[in-house]
Short mmCIF file of N, CA and C in Angstrom, two decimals:
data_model
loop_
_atom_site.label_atom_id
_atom_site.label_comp_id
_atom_site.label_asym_id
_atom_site.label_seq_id
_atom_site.Cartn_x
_atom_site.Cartn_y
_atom_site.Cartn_z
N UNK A 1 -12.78 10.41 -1.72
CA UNK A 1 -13.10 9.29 -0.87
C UNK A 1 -12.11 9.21 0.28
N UNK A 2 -12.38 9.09 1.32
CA UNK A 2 -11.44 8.70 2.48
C UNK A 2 -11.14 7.02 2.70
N UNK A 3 -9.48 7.26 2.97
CA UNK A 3 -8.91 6.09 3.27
C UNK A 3 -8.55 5.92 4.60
N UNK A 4 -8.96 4.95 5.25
CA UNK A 4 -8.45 4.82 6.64
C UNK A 4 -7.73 3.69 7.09
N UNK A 5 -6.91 3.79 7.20
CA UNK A 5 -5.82 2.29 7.32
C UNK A 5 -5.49 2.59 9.03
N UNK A 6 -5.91 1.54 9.58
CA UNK A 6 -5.61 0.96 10.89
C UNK A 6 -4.20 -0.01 11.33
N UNK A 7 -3.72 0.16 12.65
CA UNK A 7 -3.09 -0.90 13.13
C UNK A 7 -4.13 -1.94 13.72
N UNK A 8 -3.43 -3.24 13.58
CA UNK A 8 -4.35 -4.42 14.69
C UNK A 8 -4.63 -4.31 15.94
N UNK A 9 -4.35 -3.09 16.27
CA UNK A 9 -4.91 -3.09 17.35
C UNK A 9 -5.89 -1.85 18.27
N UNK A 10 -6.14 -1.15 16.17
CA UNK A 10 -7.41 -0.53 16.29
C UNK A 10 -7.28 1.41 15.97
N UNK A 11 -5.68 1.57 16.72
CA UNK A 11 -5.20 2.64 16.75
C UNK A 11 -5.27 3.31 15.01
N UNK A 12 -5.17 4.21 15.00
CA UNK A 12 -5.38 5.02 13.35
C UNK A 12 -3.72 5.28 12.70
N UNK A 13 -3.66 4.96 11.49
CA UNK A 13 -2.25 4.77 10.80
C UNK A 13 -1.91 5.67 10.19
N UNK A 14 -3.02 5.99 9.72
CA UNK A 14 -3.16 6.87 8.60
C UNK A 14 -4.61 7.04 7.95
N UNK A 15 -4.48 8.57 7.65
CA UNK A 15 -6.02 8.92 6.86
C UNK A 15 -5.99 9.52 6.35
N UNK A 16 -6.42 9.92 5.05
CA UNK A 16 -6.74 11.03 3.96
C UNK A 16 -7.40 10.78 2.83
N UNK A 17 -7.52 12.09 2.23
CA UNK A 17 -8.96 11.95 1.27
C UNK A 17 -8.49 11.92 -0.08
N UNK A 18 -8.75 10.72 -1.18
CA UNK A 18 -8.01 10.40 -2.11
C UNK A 18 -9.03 10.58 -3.25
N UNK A 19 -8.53 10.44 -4.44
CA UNK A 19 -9.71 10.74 -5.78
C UNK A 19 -9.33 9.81 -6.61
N UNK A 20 -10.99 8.79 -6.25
CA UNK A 20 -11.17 7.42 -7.34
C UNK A 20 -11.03 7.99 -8.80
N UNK A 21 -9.64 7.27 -9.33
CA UNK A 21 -9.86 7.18 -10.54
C UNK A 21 -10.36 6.70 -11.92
N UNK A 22 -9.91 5.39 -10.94
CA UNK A 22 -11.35 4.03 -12.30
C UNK A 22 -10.68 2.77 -11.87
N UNK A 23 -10.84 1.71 -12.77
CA UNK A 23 -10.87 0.37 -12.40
C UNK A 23 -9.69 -0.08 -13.46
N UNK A 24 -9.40 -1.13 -13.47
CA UNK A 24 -8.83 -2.09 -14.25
C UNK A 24 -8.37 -3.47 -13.75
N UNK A 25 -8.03 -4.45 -14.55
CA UNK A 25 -8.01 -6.21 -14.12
C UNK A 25 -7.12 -5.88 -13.04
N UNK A 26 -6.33 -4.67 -12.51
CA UNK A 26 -5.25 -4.93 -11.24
C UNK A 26 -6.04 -4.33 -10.07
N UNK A 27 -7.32 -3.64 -10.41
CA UNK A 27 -8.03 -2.94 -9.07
C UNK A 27 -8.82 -2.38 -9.06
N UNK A 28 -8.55 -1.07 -8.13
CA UNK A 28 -9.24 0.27 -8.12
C UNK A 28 -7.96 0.64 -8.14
N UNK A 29 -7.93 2.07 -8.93
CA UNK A 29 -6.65 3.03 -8.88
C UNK A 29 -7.42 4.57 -7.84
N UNK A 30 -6.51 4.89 -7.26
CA UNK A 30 -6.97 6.34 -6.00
C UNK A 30 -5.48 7.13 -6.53
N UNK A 31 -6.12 8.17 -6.40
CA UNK A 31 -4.82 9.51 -6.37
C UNK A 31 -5.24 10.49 -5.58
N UNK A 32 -3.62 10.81 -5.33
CA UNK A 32 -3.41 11.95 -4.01
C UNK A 32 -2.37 12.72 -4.44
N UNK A 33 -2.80 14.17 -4.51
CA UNK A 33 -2.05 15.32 -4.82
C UNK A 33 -1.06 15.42 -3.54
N UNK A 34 0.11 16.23 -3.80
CA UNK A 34 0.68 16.54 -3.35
C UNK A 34 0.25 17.70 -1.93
N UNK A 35 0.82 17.49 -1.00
CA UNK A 35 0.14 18.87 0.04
C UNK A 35 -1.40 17.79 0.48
N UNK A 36 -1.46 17.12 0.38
CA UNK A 36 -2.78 16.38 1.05
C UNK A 36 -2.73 16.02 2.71
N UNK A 37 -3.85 16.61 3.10
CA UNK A 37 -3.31 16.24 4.77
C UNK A 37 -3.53 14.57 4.86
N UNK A 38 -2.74 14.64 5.66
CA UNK A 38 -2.80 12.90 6.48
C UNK A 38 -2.61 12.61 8.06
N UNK A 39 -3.82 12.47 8.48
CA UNK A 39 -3.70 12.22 9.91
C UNK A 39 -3.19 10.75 10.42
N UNK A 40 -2.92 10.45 12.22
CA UNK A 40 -2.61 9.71 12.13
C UNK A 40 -2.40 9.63 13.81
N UNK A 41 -2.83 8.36 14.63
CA UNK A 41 -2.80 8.59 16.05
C UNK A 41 -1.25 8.99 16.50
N UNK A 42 -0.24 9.33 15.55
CA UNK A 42 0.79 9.71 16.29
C UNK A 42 1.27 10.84 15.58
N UNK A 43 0.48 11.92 14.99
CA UNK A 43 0.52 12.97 14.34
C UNK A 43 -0.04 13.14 12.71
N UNK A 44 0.22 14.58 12.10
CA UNK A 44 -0.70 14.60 11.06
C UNK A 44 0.89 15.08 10.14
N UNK A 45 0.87 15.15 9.07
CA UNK A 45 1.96 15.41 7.97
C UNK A 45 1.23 15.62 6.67
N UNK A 46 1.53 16.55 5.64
CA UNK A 46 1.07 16.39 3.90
C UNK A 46 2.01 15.65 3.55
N UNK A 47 1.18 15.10 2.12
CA UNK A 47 1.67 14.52 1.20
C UNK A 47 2.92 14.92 0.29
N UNK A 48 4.40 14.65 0.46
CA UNK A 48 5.16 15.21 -0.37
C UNK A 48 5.51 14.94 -1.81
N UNK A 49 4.77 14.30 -2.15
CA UNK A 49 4.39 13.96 -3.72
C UNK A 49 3.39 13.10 -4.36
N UNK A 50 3.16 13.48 -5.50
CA UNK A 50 1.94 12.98 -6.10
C UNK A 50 2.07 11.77 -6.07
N UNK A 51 0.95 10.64 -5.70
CA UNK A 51 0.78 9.16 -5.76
C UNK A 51 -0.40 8.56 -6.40
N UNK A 52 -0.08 7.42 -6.78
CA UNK A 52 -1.48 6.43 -6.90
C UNK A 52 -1.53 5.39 -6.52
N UNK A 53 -2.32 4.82 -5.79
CA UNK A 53 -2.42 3.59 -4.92
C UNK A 53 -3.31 2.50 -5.51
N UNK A 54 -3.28 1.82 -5.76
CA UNK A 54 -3.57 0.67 -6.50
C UNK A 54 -4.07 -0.39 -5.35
N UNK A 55 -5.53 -0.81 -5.25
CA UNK A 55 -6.29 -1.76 -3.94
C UNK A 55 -6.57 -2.44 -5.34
N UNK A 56 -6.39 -4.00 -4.76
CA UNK A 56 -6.69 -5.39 -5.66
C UNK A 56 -7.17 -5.61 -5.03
N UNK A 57 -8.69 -6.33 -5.47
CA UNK A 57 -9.45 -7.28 -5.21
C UNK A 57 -9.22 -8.20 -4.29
N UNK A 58 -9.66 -8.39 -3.01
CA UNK A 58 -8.95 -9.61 -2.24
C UNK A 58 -7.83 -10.20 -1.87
N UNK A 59 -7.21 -9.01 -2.17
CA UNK A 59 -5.65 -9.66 -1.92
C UNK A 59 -5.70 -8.90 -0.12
N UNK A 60 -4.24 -9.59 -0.25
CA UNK A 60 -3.54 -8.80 1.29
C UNK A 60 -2.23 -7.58 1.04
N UNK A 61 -2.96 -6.67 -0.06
CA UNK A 61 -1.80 -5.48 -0.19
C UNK A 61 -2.70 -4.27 -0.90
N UNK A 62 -1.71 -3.33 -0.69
CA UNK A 62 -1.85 -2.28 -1.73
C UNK A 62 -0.30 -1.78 -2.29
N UNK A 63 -0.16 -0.97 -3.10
CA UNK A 63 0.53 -0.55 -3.69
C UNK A 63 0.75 1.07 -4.06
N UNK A 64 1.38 1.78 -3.95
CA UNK A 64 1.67 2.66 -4.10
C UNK A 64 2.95 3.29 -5.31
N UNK A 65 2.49 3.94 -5.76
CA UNK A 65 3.48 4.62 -7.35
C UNK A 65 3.55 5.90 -6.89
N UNK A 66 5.20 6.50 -6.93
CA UNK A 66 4.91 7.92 -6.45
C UNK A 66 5.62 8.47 -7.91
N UNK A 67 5.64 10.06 -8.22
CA UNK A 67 5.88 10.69 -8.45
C UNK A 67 7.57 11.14 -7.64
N UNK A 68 8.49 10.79 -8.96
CA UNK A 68 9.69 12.06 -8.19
C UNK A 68 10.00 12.78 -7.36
N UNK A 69 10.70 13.02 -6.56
CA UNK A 69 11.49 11.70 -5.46
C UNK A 69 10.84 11.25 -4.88
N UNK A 70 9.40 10.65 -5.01
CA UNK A 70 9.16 9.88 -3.87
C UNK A 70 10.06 8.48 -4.62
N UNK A 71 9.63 6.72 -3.60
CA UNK A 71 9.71 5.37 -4.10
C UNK A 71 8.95 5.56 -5.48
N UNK A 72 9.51 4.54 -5.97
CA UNK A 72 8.61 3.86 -7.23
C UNK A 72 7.73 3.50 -7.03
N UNK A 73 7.79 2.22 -6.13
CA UNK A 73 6.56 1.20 -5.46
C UNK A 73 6.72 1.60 -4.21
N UNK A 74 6.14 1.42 -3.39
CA UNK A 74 5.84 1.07 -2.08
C UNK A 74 4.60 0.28 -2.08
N UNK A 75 4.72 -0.91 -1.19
CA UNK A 75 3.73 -1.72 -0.71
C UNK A 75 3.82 -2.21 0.31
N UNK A 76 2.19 -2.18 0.79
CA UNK A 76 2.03 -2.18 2.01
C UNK A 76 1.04 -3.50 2.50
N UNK A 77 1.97 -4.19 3.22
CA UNK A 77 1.01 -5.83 3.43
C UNK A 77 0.15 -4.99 4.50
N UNK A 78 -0.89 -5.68 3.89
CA UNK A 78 -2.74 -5.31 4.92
C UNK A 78 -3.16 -6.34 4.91
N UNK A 79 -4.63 -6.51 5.67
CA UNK A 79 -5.86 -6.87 5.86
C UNK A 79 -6.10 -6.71 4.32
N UNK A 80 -7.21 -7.48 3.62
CA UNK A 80 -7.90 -7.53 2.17
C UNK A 80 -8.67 -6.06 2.42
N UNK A 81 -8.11 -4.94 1.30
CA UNK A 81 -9.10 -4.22 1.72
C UNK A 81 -10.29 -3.85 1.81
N UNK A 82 -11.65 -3.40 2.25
CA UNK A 82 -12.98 -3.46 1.99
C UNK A 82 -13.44 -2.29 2.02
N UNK A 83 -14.41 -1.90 1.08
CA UNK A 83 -14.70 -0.56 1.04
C UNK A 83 -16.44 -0.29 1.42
N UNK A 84 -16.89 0.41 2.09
CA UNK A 84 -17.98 0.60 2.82
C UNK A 84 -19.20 0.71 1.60
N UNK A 85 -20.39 0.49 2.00
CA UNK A 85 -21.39 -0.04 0.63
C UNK A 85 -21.62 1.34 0.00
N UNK A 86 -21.17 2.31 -0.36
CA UNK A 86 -21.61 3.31 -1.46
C UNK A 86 -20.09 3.62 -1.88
N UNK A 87 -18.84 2.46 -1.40
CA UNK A 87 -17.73 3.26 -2.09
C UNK A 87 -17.26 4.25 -1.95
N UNK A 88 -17.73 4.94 -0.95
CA UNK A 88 -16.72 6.10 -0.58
C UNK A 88 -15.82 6.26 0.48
N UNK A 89 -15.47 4.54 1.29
CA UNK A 89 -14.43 4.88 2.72
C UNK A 89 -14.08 3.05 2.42
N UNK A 90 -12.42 3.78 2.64
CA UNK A 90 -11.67 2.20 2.08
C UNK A 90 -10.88 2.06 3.48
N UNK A 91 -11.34 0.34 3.88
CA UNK A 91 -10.55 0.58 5.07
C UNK A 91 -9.78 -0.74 5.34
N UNK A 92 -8.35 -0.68 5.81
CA UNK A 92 -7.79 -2.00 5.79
C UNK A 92 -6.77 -1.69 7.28
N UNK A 93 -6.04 -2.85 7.43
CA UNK A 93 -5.65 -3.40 8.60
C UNK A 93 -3.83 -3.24 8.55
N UNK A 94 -3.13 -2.52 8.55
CA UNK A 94 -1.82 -1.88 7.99
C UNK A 94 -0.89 -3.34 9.31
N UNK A 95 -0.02 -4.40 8.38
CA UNK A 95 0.32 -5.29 9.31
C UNK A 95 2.05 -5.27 8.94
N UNK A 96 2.47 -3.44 8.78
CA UNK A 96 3.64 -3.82 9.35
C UNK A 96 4.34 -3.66 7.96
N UNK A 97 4.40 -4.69 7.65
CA UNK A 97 5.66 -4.93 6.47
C UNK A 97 5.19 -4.28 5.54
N UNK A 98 6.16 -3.55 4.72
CA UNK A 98 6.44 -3.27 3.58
C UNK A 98 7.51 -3.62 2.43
N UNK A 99 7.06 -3.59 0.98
CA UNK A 99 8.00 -3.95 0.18
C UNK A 99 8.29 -2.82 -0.90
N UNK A 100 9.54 -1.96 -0.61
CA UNK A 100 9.99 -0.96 -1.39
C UNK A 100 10.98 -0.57 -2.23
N UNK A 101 10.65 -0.05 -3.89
CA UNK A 101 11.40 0.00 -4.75
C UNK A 101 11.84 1.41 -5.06
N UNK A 102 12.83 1.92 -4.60
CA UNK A 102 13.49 2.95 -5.17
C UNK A 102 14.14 3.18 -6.56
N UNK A 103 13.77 4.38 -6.94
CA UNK A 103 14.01 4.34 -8.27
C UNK A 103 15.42 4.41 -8.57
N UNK A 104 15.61 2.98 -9.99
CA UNK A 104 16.50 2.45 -10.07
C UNK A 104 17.02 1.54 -9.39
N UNK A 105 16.63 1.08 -8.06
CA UNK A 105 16.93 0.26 -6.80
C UNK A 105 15.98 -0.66 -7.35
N UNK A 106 16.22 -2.15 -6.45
CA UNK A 106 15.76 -3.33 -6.21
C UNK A 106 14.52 -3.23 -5.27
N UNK A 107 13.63 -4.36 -5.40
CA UNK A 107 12.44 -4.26 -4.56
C UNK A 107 13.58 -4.97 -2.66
N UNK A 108 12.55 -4.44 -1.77
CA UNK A 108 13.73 -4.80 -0.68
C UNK A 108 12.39 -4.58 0.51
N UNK A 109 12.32 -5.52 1.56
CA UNK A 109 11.56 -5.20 2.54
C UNK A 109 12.19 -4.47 3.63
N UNK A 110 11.04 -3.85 4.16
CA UNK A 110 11.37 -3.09 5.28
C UNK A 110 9.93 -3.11 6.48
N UNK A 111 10.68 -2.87 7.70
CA UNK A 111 9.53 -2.80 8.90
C UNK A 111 9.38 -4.28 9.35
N UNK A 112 10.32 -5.02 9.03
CA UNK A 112 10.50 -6.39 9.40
C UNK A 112 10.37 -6.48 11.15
N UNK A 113 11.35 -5.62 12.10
CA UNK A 113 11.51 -5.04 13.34
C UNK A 113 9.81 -4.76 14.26
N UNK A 114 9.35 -3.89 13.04
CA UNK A 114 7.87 -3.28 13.88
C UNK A 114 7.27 -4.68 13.66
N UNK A 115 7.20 -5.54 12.46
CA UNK A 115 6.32 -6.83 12.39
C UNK A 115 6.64 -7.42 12.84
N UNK A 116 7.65 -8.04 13.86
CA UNK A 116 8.22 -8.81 14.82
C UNK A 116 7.63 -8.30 16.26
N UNK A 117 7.91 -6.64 16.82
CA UNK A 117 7.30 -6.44 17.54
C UNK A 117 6.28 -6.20 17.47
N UNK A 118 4.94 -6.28 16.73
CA UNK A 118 3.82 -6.15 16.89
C UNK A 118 3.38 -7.45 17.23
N UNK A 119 3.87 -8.27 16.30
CA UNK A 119 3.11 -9.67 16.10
C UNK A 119 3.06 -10.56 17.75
N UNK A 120 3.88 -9.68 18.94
CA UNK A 120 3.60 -10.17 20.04
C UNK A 120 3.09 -9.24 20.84
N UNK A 121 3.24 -7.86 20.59
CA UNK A 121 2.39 -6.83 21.22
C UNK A 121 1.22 -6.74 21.14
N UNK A 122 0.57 -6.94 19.81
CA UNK A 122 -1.46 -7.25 19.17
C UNK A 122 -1.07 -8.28 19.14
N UNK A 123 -0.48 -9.68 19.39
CA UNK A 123 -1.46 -10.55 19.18
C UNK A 123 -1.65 -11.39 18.21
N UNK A 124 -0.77 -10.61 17.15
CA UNK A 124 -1.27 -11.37 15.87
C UNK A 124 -1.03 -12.91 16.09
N UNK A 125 -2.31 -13.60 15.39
CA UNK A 125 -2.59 -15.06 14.92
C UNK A 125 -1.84 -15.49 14.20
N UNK A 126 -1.06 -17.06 14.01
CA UNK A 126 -0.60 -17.33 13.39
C UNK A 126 -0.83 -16.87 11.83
N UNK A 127 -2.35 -17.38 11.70
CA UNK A 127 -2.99 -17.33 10.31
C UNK A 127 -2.65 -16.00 9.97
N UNK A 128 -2.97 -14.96 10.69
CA UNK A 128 -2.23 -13.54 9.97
C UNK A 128 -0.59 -13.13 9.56
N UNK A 129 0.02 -14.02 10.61
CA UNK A 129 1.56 -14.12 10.39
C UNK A 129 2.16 -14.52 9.18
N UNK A 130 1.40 -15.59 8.82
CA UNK A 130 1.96 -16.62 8.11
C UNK A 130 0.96 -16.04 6.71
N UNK A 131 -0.29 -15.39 6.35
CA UNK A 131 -0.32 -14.63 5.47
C UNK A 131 0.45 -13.38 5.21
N UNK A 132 0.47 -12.67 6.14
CA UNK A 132 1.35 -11.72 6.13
C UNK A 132 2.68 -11.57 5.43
N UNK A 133 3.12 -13.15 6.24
CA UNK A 133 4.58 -13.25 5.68
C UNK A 133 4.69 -13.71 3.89
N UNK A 134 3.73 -14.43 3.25
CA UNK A 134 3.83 -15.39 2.65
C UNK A 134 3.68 -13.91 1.39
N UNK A 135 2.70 -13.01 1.48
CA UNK A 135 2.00 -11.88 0.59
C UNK A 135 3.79 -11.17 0.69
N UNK A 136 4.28 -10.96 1.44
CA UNK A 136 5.34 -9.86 1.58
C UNK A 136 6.67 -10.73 0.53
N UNK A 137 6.25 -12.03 0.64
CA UNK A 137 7.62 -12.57 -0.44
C UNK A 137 6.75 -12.61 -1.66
N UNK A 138 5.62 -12.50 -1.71
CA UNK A 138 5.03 -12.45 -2.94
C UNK A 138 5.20 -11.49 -3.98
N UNK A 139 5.03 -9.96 -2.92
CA UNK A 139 5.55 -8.53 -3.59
C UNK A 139 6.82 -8.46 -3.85
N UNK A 140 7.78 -9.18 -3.15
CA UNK A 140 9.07 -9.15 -3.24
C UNK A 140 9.59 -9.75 -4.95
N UNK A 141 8.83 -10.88 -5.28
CA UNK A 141 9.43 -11.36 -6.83
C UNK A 141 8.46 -10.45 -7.44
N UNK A 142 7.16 -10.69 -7.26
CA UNK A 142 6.28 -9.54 -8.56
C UNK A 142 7.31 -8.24 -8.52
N UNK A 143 7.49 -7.45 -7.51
CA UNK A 143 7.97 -6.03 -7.77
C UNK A 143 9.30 -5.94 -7.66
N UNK A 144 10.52 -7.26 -8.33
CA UNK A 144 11.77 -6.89 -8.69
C UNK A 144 11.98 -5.59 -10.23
N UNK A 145 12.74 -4.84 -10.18
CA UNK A 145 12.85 -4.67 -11.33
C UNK A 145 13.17 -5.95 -12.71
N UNK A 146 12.97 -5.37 -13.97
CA UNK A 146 13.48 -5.97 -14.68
C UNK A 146 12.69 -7.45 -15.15
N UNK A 147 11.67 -7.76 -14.23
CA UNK A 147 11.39 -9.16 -13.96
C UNK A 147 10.74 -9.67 -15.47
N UNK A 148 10.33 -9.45 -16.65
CA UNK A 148 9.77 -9.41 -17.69
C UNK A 148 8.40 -9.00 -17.32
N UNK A 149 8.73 -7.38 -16.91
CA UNK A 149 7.41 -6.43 -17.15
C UNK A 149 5.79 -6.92 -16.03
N UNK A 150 6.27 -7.70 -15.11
CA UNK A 150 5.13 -8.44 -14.50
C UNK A 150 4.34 -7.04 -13.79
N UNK A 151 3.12 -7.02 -14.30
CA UNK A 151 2.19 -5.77 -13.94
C UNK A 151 1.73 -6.31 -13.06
N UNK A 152 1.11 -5.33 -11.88
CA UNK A 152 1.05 -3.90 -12.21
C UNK A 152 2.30 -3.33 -11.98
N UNK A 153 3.28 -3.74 -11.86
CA UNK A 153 4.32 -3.23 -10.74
C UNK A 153 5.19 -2.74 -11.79
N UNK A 154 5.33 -3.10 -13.20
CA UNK A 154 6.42 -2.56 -14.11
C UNK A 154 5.78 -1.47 -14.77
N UNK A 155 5.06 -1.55 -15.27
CA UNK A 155 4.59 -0.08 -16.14
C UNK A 155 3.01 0.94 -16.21
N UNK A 156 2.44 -0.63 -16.11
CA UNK A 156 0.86 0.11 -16.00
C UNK A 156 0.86 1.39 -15.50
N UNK A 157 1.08 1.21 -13.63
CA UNK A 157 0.94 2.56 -13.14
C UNK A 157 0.93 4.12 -13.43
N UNK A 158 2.03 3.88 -14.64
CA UNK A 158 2.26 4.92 -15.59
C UNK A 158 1.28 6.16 -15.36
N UNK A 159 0.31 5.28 -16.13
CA UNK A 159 -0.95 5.97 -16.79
C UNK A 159 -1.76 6.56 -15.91
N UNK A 160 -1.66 5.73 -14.64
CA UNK A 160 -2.52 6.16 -13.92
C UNK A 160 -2.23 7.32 -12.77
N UNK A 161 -0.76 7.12 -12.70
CA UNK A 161 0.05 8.63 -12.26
C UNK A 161 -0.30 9.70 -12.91
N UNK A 162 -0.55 9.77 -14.10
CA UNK A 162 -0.25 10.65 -15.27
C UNK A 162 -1.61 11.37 -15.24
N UNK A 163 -2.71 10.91 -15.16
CA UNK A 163 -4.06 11.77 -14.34
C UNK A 163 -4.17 12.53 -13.42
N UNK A 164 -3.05 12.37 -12.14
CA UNK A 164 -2.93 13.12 -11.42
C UNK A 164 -2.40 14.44 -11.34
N UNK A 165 -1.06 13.93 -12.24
CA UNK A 165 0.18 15.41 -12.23
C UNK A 165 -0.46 16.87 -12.56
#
């Protein structure tokens, strides 16, 4: 299935072709082998390690679990993502912030800088700001370590890495 994650202001972020794995109460789970191309309006790069990305239902994020050395988590505040009517092209609105856990490290945001300068370069609406901002402290307590296991962010992912390798 192809993923296409946009900036707000239309330009392409990122794209590549991922393999639905199944469902559960935290989502859809997608995996991406290692060596996967990924385009992008400011160049193309592979994938340097195996991932699974985790899209929830209506929220304003996704999530990402990598494989050794990549992050643990990475998450990425979006647009809710929506996927085109036969399910095969997932597409969301990439707004900047991220919240990332290195392994053994603390959850910690980053891209604070680009979401400051975007949010007057596109434009962004309050209402997107102020979701934006509100989802990014949200990932910040769900995806501390240690927090008493609050899924998906402590262990689930596991399993769903573990299909890929």
């Amino acid at each position: 299935m192809l993923v296409d994650i946009r900036k707000y202001d239309g330009s392409l972020s990122a794209r590549w072709i991922a393999t639905r794995l199944g469902e559960d109460e935290h989502g859809v789970w997608l995996g991406t082998a290692q060596g996967v191309p990924v385009r992008s309006d400011t160049g193309s790069w592979t994938s340097r390690f195996v991932y699974v990305m985790l899209v929830p239902r209506g929220e304003w994020w996704t999530a990402t679990f990598c494989a050794d050395p990549g992050p643990e988590m990475y998450c990425d505040v979006c647009t809710a993502p929506e996927w085109d009517t036969d399910g095969t092209v997932l597409r969301m609105v990439d707004l900047d912030l991220d919240v990332v856990r290195h392994r053994g490290g603390e959850a910690r945001i980053e891209d604070e800088d680009e979401f400051a300068e975007h949010q007057v370069s596109y434009g962004y609406p309050e209402s997107v700001t102020s979701k934006a901002r509100q989802t990014c402290q949200w990932l910040m307590e769900a995806g501390r370590r240690g927090r008493n296991g609050v899924e998906p962010f402590s262990s689930v992912y596991r399993y769903w890495l573990g299909l890929v390798r």
